[in-house]
Short mmCIF file of C-alpha atoms and ligand atoms in Angstrom, two decimals:
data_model
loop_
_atom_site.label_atom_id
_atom_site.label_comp_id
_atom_site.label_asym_id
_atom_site.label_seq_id
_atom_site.Cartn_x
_atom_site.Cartn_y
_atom_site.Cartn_z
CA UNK K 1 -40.10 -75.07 0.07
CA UNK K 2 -42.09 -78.35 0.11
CA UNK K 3 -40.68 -82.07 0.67
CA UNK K 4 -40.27 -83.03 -2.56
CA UNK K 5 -37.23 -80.61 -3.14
CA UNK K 6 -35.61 -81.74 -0.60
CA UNK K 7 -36.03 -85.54 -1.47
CA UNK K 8 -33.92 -86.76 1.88
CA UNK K 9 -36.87 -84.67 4.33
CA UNK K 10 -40.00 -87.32 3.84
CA UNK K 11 -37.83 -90.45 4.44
CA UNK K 12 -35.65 -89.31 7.20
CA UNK K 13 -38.38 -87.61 8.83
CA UNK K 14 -40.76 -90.68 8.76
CA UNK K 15 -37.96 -92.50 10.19
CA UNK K 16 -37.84 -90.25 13.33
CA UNK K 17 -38.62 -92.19 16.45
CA UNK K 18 -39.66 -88.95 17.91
CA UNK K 19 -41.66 -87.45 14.99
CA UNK K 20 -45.24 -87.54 15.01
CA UNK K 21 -47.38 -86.63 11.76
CA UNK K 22 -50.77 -87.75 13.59
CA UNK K 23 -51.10 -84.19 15.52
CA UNK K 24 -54.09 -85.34 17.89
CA UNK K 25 -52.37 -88.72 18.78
CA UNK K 26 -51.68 -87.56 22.15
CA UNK K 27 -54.54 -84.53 23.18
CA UNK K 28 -55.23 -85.10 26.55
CA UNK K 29 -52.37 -87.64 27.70
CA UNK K 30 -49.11 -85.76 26.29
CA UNK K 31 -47.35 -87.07 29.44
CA UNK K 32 -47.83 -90.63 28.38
CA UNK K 33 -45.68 -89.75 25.26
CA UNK K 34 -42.85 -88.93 27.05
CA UNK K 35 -43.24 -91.56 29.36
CA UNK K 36 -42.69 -89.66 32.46
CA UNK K 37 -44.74 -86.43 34.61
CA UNK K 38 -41.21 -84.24 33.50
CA UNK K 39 -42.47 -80.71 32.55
CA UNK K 40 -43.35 -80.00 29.09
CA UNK K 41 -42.14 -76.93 27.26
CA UNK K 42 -43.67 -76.47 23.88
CA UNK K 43 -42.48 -74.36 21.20
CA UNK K 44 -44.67 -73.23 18.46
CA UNK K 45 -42.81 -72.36 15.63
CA UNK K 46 -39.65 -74.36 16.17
CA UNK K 47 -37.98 -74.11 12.15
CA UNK K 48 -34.95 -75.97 12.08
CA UNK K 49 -34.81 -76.57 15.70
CA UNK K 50 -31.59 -74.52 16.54
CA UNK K 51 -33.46 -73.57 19.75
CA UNK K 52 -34.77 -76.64 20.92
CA UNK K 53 -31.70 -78.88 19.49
CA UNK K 54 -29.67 -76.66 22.87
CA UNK K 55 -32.36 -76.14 25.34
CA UNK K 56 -33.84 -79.97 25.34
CA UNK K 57 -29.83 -81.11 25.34
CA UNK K 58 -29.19 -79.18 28.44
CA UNK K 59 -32.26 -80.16 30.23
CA UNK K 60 -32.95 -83.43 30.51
CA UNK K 61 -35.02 -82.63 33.10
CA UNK K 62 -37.92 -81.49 30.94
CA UNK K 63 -39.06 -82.57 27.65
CA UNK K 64 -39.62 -80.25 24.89
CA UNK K 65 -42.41 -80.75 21.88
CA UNK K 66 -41.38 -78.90 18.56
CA UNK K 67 -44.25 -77.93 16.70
CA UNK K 68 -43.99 -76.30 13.06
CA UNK K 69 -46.74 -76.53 10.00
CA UNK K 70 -43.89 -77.15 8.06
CA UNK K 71 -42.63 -81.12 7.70
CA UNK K 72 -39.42 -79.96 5.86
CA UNK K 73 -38.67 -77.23 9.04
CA UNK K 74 -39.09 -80.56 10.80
CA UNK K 75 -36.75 -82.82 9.55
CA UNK K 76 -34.13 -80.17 9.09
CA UNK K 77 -35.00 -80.12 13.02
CA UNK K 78 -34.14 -83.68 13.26
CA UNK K 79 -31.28 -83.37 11.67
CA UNK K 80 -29.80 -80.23 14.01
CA UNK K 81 -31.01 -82.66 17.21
CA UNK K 82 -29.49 -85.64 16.76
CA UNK K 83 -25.83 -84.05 15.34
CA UNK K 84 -26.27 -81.99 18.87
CA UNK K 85 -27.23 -85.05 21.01
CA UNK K 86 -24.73 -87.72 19.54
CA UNK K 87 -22.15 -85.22 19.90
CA UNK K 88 -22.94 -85.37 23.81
CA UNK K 89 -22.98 -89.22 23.78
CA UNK K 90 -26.94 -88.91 24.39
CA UNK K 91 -30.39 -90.35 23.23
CA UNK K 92 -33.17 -88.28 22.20
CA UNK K 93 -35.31 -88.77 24.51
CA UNK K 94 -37.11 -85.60 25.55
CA UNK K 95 -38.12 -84.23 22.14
CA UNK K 96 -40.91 -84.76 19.97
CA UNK K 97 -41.58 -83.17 16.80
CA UNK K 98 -45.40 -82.38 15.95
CA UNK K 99 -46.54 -81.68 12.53
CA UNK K 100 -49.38 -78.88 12.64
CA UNK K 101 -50.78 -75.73 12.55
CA UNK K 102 -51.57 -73.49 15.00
CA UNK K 103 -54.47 -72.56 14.06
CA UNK K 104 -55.57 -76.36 15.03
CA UNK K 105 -53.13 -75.99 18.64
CA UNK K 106 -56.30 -77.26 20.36
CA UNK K 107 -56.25 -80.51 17.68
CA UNK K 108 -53.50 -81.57 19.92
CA UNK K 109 -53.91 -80.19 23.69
CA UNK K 110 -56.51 -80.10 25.32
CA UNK K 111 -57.16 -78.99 29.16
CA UNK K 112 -56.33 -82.45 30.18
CA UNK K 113 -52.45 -81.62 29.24
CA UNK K 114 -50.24 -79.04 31.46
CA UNK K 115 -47.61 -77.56 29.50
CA UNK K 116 -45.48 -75.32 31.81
CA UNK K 117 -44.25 -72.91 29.14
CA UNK K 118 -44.96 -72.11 25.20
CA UNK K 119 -42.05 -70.18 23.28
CA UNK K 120 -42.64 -68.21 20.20
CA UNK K 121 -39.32 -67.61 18.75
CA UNK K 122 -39.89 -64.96 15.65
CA UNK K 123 -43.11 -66.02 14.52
CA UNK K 124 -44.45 -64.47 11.23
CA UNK K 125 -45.54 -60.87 11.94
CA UNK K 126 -48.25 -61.02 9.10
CA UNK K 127 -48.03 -57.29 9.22
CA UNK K 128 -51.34 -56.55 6.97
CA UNK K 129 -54.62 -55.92 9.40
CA UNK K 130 -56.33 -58.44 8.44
CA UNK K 131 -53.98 -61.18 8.54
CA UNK K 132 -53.32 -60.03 12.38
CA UNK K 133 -55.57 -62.37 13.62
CA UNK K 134 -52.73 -65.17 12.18
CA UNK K 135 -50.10 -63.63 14.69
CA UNK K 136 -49.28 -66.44 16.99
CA UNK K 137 -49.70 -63.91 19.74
CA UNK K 138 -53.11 -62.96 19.07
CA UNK K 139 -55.92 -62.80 21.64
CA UNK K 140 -57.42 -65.48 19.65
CA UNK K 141 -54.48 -67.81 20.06
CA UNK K 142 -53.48 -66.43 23.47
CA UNK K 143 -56.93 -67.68 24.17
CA UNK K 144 -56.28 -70.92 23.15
CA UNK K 145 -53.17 -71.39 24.90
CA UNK K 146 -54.47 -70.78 27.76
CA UNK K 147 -56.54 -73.81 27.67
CA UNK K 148 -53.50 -76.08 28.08
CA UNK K 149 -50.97 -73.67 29.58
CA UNK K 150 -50.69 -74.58 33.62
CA UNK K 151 -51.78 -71.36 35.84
CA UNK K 152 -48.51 -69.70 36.29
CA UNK K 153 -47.49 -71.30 33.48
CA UNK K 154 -44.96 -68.61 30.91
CA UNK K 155 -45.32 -67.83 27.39
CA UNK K 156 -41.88 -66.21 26.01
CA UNK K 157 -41.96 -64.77 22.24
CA UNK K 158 -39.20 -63.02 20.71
CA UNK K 159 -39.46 -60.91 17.30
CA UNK K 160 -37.45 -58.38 15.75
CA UNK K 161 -40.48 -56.75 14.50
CA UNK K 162 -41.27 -53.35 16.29
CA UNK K 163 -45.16 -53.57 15.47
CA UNK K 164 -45.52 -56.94 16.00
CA UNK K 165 -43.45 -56.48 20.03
CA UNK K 166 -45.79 -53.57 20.88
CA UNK K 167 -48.93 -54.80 19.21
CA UNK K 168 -48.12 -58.30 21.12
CA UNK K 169 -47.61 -56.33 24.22
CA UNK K 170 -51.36 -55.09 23.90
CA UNK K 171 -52.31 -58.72 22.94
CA UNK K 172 -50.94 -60.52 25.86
CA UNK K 173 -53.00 -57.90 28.70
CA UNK K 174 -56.23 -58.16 26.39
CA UNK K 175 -55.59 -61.92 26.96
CA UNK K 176 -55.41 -61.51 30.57
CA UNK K 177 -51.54 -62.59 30.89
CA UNK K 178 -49.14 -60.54 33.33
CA UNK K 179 -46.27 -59.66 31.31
CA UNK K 180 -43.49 -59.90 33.88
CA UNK K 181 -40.29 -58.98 31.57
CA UNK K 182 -40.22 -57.27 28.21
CA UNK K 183 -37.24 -55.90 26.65
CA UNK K 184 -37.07 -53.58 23.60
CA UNK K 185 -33.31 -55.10 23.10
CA UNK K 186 -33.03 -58.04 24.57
CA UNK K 187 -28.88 -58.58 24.35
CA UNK K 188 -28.42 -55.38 25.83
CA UNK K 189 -29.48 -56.42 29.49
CA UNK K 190 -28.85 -60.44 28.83
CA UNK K 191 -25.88 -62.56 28.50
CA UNK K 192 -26.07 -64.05 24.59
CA UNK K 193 -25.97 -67.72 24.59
CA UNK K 194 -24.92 -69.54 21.23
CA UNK K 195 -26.39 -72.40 21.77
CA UNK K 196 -29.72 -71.39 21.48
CA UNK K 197 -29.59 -68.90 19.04
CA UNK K 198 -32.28 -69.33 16.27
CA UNK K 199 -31.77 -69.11 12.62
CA UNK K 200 -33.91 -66.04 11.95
CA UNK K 201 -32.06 -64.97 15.52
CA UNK K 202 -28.95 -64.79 14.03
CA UNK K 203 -29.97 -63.39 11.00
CA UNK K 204 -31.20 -60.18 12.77
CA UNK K 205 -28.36 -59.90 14.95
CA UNK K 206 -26.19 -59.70 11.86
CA UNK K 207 -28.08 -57.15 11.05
CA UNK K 208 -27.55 -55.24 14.29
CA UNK K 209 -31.44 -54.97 14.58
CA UNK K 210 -32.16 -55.51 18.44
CA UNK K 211 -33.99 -58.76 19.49
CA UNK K 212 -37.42 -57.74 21.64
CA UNK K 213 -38.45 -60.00 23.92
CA UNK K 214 -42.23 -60.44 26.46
CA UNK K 215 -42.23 -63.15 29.30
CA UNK K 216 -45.85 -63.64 29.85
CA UNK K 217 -47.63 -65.62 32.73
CA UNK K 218 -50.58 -67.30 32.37
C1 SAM S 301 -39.88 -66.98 10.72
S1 SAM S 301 -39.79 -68.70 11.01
C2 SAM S 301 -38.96 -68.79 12.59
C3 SAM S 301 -38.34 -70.14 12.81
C4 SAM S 301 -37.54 -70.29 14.10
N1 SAM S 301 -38.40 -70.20 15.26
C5 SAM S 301 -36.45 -69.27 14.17
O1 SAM S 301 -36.52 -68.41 15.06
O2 SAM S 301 -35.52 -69.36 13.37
C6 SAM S 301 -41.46 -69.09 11.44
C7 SAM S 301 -41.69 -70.57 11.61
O3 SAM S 301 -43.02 -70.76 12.04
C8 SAM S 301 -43.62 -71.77 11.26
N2 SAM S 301 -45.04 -71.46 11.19
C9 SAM S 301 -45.64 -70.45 10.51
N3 SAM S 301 -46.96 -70.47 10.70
C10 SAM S 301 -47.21 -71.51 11.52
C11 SAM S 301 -48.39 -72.07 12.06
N4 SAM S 301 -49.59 -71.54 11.78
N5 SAM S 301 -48.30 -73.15 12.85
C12 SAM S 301 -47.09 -73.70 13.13
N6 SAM S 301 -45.93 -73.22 12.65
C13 SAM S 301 -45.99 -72.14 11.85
C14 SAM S 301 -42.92 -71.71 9.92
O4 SAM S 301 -43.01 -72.93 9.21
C15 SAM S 301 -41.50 -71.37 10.34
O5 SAM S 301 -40.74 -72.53 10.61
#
């Protein structure tokens, strides 16, 4: 769905303090965004923010960029943050929302910026063969991350997708990562906590389909 059918997105979203359109504004100095040497948690993929709206509220401590290729995910996003942070009485002050595509990641970091942790939170599993290389856990993109992910650094995905978990799997040794945790059901061995549940998240565990999950270290 683009902006134009949603005609509050454009406006409220170029209104956003903490929205930034330009997506190589910061390569190489991310830190000087935030304003601070806090860790950086990046999540590609962020849709309307449900994850990101409870993780960055409960951590002050770090600051979080939301990156989707979609500007109305985005200021749904902004919408789901700020209800969550002026509930608490707080400022919004360790998120920023990045327009682009991950195809470009590497339009906005560079090896100059140490993000501690990327999280893929049920990325498209562009199931046909040769879309595969679009997977945000591809070798090819794994590759790229790991030009801007610290050493030691985590990557965390979750999918309900059974080919797109094992193929991913695969991806992230190819790519040289040590997958320390993986979980074929997720909510089976870990506590569920609402307030980072994401939309599609929810969706599945409606469903009842179990929620896989790989921890990855760089
Ligand atoms: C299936 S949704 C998942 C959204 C959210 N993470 C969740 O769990 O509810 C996939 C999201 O990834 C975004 N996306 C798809 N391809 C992308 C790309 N190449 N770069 C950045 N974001 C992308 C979409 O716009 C969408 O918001």
């Amino acid at each position: 769905m683009r902006l134009r059918n949603r005609p509050w997105a454009a406006p409220e979203l170029a209104d956003c303090p903490y929205y930034l359109s330009d997506f190589s504004r910061y390569r190489g100095h991310w830190r000087e965004a935030f304003g601070n040497d806090r860790p950086i948690w990046l999540e590609i993929g962020c849709g309307k923010g449900l994850y990101l709206r409870g993780m960055a509220s409960a951590h002050p401590e770090l600051n979080f960029i939301g990156a989707d290729i979609k500007s109305l995910m985005l200021a749904y996003a902004r919408r789901n943050i700020e209800q969550t942070y002026a509930a608490s009485g707080m400022q919004v002050d360790n998120i920023i929302l990045l327009s682009v595509d991950a195809e470009r990641i590497l339009s906005s970091f560079s090896e100059e910026d140490t993000v501690d942790r990327i999280i893929l939170n049920f990325s498209n599993p562009w199931p046909k063969p040769p879309h595969h290389k679009r997977r945000l856990t591809h070798p090819r993109q794994l590759e790229n991350y790991k030009v801007f992910l610290r050493r030691g650094g985590i990557v965390e995905f979750k999918t309900d997708n059974d080919e797109l978990y094992a193929d991913s799997l695969g991806y992230f040794s190819e790519a040289g990562y040590s997958v320390d945790e993986d979980c074929f059901d997720y909510y089976s061995s870990h506590e569920i906590d609402t307030s980072i549940i994401t939309e599609h998240e929810q969706k599945f565990m409606q469903l009842g389909l179990p929620i896989h999950y790989i921890r990855a270290i760089r």
